[in-house]
Coordinates of C-alpha atoms and ligand atoms in Angstrom, one line a residue:
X150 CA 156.4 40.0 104.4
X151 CA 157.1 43.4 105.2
X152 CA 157.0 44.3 101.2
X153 CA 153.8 42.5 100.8
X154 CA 152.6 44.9 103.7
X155 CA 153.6 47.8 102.1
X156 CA 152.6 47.0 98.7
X157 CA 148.9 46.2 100.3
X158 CA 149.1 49.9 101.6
X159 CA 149.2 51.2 98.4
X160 CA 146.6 49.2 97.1
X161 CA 144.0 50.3 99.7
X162 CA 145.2 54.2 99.1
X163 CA 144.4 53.8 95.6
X164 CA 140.6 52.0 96.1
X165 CA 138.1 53.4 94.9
X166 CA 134.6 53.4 94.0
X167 CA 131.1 54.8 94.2
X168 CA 129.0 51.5 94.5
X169 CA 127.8 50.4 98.3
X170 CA 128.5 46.7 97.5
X171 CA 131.6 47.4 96.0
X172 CA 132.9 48.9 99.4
X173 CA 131.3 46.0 101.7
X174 CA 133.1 43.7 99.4
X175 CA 136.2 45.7 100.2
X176 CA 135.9 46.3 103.7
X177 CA 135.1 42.2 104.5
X178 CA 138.6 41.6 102.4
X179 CA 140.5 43.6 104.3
X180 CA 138.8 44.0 107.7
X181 CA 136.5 41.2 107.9
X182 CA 136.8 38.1 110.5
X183 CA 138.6 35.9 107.6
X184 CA 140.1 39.1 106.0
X185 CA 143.5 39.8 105.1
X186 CA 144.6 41.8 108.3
X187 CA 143.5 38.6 110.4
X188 CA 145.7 36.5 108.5
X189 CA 148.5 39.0 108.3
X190 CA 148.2 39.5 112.5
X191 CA 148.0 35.7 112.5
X192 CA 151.2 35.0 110.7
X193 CA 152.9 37.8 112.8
X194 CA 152.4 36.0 116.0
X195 CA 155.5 33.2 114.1
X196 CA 158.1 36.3 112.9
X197 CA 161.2 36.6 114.4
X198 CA 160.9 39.0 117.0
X199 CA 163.5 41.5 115.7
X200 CA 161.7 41.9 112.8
X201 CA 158.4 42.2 114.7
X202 CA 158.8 46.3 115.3
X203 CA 159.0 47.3 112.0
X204 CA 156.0 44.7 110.6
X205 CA 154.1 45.5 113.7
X206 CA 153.9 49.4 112.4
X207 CA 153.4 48.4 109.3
X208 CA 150.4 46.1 109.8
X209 CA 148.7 49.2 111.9
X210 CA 149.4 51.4 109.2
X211 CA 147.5 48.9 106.8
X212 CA 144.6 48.2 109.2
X213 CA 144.2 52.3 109.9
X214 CA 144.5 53.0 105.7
X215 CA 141.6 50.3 105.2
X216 CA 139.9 51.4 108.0
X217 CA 140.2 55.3 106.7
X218 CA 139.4 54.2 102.8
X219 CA 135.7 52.3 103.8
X220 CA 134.9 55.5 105.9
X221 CA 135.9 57.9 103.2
X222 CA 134.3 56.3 100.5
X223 CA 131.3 55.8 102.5
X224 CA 130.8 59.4 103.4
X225 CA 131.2 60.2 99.9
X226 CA 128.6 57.9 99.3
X227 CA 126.1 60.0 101.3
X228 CA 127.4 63.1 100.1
X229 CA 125.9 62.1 96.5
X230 CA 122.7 61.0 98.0
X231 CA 121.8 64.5 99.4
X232 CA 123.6 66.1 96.2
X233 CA 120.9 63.7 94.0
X234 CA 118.1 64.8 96.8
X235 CA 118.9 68.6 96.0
X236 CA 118.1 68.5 91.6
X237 CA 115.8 65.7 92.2
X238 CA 114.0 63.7 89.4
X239 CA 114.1 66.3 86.9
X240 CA 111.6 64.2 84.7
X241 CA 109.2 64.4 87.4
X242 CA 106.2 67.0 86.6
X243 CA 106.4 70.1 88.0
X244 CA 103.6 70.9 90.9
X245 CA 101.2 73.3 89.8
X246 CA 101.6 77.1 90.0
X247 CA 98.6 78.6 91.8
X248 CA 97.5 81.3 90.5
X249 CA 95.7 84.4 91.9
X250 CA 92.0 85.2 91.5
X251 CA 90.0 88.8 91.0
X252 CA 88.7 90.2 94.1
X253 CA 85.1 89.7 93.7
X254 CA 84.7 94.0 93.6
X255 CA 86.5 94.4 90.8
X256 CA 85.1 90.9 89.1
X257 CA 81.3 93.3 89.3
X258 CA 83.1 96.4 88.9
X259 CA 84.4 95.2 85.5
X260 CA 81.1 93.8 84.3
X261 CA 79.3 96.8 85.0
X262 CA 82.1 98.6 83.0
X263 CA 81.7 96.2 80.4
X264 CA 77.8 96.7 79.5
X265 CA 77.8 100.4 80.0
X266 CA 80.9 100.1 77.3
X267 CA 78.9 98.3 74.8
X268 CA 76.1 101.1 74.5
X269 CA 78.8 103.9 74.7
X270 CA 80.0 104.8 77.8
X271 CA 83.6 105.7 78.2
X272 CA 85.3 105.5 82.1
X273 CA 86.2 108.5 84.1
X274 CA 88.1 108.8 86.9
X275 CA 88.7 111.5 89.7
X276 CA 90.2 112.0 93.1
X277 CA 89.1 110.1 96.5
X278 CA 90.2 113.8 98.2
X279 CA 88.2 116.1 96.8
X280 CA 86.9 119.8 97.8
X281 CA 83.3 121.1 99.0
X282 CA 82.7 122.4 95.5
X283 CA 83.1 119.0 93.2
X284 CA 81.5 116.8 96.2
X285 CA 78.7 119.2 97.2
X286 CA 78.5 122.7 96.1
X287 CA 78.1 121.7 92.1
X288 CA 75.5 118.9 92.9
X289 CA 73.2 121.7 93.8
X290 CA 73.6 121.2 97.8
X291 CA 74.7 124.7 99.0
X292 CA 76.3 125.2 102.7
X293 CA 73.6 123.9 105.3
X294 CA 72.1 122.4 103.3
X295 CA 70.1 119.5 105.3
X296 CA 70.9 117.0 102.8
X297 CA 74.0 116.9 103.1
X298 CA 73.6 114.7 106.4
X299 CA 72.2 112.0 103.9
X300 CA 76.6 111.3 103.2
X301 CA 77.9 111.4 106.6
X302 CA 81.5 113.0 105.7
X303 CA 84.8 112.2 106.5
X304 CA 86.7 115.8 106.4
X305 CA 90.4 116.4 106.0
X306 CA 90.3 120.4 106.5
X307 CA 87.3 122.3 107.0
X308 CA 88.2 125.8 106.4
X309 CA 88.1 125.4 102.7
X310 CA 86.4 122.3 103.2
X311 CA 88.7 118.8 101.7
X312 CA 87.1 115.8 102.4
X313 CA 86.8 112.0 101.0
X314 CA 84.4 111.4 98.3
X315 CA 81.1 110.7 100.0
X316 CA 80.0 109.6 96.2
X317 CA 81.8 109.3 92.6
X318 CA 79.1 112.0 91.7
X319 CA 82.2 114.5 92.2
X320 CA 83.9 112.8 88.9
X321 CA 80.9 113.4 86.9
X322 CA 81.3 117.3 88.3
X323 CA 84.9 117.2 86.9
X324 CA 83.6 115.4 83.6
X325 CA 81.2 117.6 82.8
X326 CA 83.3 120.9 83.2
X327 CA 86.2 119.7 81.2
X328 CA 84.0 118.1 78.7
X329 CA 81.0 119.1 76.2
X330 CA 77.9 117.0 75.6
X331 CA 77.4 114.9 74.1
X332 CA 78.5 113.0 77.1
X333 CA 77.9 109.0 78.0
X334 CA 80.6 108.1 80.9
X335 CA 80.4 105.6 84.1
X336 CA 82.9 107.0 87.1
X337 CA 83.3 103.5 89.3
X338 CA 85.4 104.6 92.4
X339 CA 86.0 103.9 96.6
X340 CA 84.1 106.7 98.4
X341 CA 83.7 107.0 102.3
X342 CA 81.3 107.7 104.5
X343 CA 81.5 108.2 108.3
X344 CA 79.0 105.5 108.8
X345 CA 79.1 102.7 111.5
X346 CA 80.4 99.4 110.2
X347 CA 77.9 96.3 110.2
X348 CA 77.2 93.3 108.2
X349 CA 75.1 95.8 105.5
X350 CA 77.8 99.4 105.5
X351 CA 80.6 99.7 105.9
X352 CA 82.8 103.7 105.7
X353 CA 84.3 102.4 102.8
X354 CA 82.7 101.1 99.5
X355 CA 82.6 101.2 96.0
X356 CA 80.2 103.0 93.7
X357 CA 79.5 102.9 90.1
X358 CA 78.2 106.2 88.2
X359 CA 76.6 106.8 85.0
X360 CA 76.2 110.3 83.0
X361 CA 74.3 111.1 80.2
X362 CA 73.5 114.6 78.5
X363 CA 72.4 115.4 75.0
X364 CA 69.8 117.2 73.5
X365 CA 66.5 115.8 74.0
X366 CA 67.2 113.1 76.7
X367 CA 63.8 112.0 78.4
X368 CA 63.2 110.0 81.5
X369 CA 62.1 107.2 78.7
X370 CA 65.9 107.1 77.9
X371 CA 66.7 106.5 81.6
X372 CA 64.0 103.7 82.4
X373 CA 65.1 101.6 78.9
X374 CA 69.0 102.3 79.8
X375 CA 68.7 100.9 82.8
X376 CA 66.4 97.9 82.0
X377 CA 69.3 97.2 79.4
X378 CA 72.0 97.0 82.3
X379 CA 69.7 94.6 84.8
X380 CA 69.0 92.4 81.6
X381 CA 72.8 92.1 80.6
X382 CA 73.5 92.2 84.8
X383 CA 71.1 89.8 86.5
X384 CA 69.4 88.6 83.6
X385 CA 65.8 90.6 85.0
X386 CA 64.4 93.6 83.2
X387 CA 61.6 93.9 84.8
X388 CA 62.3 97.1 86.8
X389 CA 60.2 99.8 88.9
X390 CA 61.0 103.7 89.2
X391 CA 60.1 104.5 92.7
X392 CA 59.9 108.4 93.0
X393 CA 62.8 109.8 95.7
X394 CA 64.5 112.7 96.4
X395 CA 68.5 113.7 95.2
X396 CA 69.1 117.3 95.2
X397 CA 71.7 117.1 92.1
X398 CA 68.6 115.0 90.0
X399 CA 64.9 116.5 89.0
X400 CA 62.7 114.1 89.1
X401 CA 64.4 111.3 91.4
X402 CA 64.1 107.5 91.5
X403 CA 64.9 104.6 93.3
X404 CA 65.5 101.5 90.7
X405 CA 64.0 98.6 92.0
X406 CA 64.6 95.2 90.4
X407 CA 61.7 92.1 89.9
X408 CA 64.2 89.5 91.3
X409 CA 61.4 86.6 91.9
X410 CA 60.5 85.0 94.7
X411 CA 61.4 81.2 93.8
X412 CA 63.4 79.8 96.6
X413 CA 63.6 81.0 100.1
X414 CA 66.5 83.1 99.6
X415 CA 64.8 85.2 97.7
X416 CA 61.9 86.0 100.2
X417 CA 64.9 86.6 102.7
X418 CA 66.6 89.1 100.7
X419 CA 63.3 90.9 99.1
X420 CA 61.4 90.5 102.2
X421 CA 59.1 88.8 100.5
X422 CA 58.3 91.5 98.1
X423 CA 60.0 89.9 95.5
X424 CA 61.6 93.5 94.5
X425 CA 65.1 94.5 95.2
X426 CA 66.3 97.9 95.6
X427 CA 69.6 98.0 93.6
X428 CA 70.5 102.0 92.5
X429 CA 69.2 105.8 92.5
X430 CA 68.8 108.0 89.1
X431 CA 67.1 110.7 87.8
X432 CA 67.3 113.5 85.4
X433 CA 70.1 115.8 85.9
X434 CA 68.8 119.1 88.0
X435 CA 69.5 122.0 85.9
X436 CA 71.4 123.7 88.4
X437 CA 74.2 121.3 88.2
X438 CA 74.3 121.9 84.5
X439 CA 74.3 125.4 85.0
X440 CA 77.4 125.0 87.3
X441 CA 79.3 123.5 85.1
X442 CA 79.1 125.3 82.1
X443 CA 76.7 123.2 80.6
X444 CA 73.7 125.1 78.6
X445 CA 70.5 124.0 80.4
X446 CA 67.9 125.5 78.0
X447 CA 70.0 123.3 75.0
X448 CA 70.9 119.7 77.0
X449 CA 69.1 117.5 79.5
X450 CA 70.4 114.6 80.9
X451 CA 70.4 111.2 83.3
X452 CA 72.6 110.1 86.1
X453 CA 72.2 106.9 88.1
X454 CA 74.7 105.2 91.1
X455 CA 74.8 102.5 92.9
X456 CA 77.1 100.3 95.0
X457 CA 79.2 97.4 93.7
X458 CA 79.0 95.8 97.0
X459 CA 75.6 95.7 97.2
X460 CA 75.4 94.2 93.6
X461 CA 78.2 91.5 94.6
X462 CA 76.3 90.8 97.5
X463 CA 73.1 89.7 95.6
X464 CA 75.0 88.3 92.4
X465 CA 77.4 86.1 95.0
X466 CA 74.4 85.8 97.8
X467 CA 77.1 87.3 100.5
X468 CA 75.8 87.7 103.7
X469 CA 78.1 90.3 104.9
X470 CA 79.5 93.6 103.6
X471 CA 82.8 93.1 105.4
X472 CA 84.1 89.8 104.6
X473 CA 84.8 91.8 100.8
X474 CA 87.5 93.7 103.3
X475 CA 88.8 90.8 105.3
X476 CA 91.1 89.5 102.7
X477 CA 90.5 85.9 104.3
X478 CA 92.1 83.8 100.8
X479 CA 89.4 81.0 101.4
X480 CA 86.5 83.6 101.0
X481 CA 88.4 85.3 97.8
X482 CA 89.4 81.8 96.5
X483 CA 85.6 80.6 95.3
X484 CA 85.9 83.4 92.7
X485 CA 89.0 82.0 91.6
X486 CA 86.7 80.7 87.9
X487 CA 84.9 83.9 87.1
X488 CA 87.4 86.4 84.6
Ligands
LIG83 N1 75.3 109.9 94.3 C1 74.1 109.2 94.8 C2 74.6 108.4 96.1 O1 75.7 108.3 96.3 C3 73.6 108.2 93.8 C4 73.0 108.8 92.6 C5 73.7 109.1 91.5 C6 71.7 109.1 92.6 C7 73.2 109.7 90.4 C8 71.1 109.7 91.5 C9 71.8 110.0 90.5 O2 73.7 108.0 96.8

């Protein structure tokens, strides 16, 4: 009996398998109520008792081994279960990558860009820090002058004067003295003003500009350009020049836009005009000209700005200036479909 014992512990060592069943099967065999360790500790009760020491250990050895083995193989059992968990179903399809969207800024900045680029404009680009000369000086407002309170200013130094951009009119400065006419360029750019922050300003914004000089430019160039950009922009030309006051333009106009007055909205917004204001232009003052280089008895020319946020504002119908600046994703996910 004592070789059939042995030999049974060698079995069990060498068991093995992966399959649940396959290890209940094995586990009632050995362990179970009619298994073979019950019959084997049955038939021990009859052995002569001087053989009963050695069988004794040996039976234990054989229940402890069977015992061991179902535990093992079980554990190894779950171990492959998390392992499978980890890869997965690999034929499963994948979940979908979400992708980012334009801030709604640059979606307007771009169009703008676009339709100025189709009639010839190039872009330019200049500082946000800039000096007196490019931001005021050259734009024909001179120390104390009063209109420079129009751009409350944000100033780095004062003695030379470095401040933010109050307007991207200071890259058209640059433009002009590094470049001859002709000369068509847009300068979109972030410029600050030290302004109190509500739902319609904010101290930081974005402008749009436009330059154009050439011989023989007329305010008739100005008034079709721009009737060209509201027809591609907001699908209105119908536009108004409303006389105003720049000191770097000579005449100066506020552009307003015939926007309708269909639905409620629109009375809101136009105040039940059914014009919008939406930019300021006018023929560049030949002063600026002069101080940059530019031969004012030879070329004459337009400039125009206006704010992308205000534009956004109207295109998207957003009530307030500062949600542009919140980064909240669930108001810069809607414009998640527009390029
Ligand atoms: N620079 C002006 C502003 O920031 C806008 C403007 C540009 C007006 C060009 C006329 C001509 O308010």
């Amino acid at each position: 009996m004592l070789d059939k014992v042995n030999k049974l512990i060698i079995d069990v060592q060498a068991f093995n398998t992966k399959n649940k069943e396959e290890i209940e099967v094995f586990r009632i065999k050995y362990l179970g109520n009619k298994g073979i360790l019950k019959e084997l500790f049955n038939a021990f009760k009859g052995v002569d008792s001087t053989l009963k020491k050695d069988l004794g250990q040996a039976l234990n050895n054989l229940r402890n081994t069977a015992v061991n083995k179902v535990n093992e193989l079980k554990d190894d059992l779950t171990k492959n279960t998390t392992k499978k968990f980890v890869y997965g179903d690999l034929t499963r399809p994948s979940e979908a990558i979400s992708l980012g969207s334009r801030h709604p800024i640059a979606i307007v900045k771009n169009r703008i860009v676009e339709i100025f680029s189709r009639i010839g404009f190039n872009i330019s680009e200049g500082p946000e820090i800039e000096d007196d000369w490019h931001n005021f000086t050259a734009l024909n407002l001179p120390k104390h002058h009063p209109a420079r309170d129009m751009q409350d200013t944000f100033f780095i130094e004062t003695d030379p004067a470095i401040l933010l951009r109050t307007h991207t009119s200071s890259v058209q400065v640059r433009y002009m003295k590094n470049n001859k006419p002709p000369i068509r360029t847009i300068s979109p750019g972030r410029v600050f003003r030290n302004e109190d922050i509500s739902a319609r300003a904010h101290c930081i914004f974005h402008q749009v500009e436009g330059l154009y000089i050439d011989t023989d430019v007329s305010f008739a160039d100005l008034k079709q350009t721009l009737s060209y950009f509201t027809k591609e922009m907001f699908g209105k030309s119908k536009i108004r020049l409303r006389p105003s006051y720049f000191p770097f333009t000579e005449p100066s106009a506020e552009v307003d836009i015939y926007w309708g007055l269909e639905t409620e909205i629109d009375y809101k917004i136009t105040k039940g005009t059914g014009w919008l204001e939406i930019m300021g232009c006018g023929m560049v003052d030949p002063n600026v000209l002069k101080n940059t280089n530019i031969d004012p008895k030879k070329y004459s020319g337009f400039a125009f700005g206006m704010g992308i946020e205000r534009i956004a504002m109207l295109l998207y119908q957003i009530p307030d200036i500062r949600m542009f600046y919140e980064n909240d994703i669930r108001f810069l996910e809607q414009f998640k479909s527009v390029l």
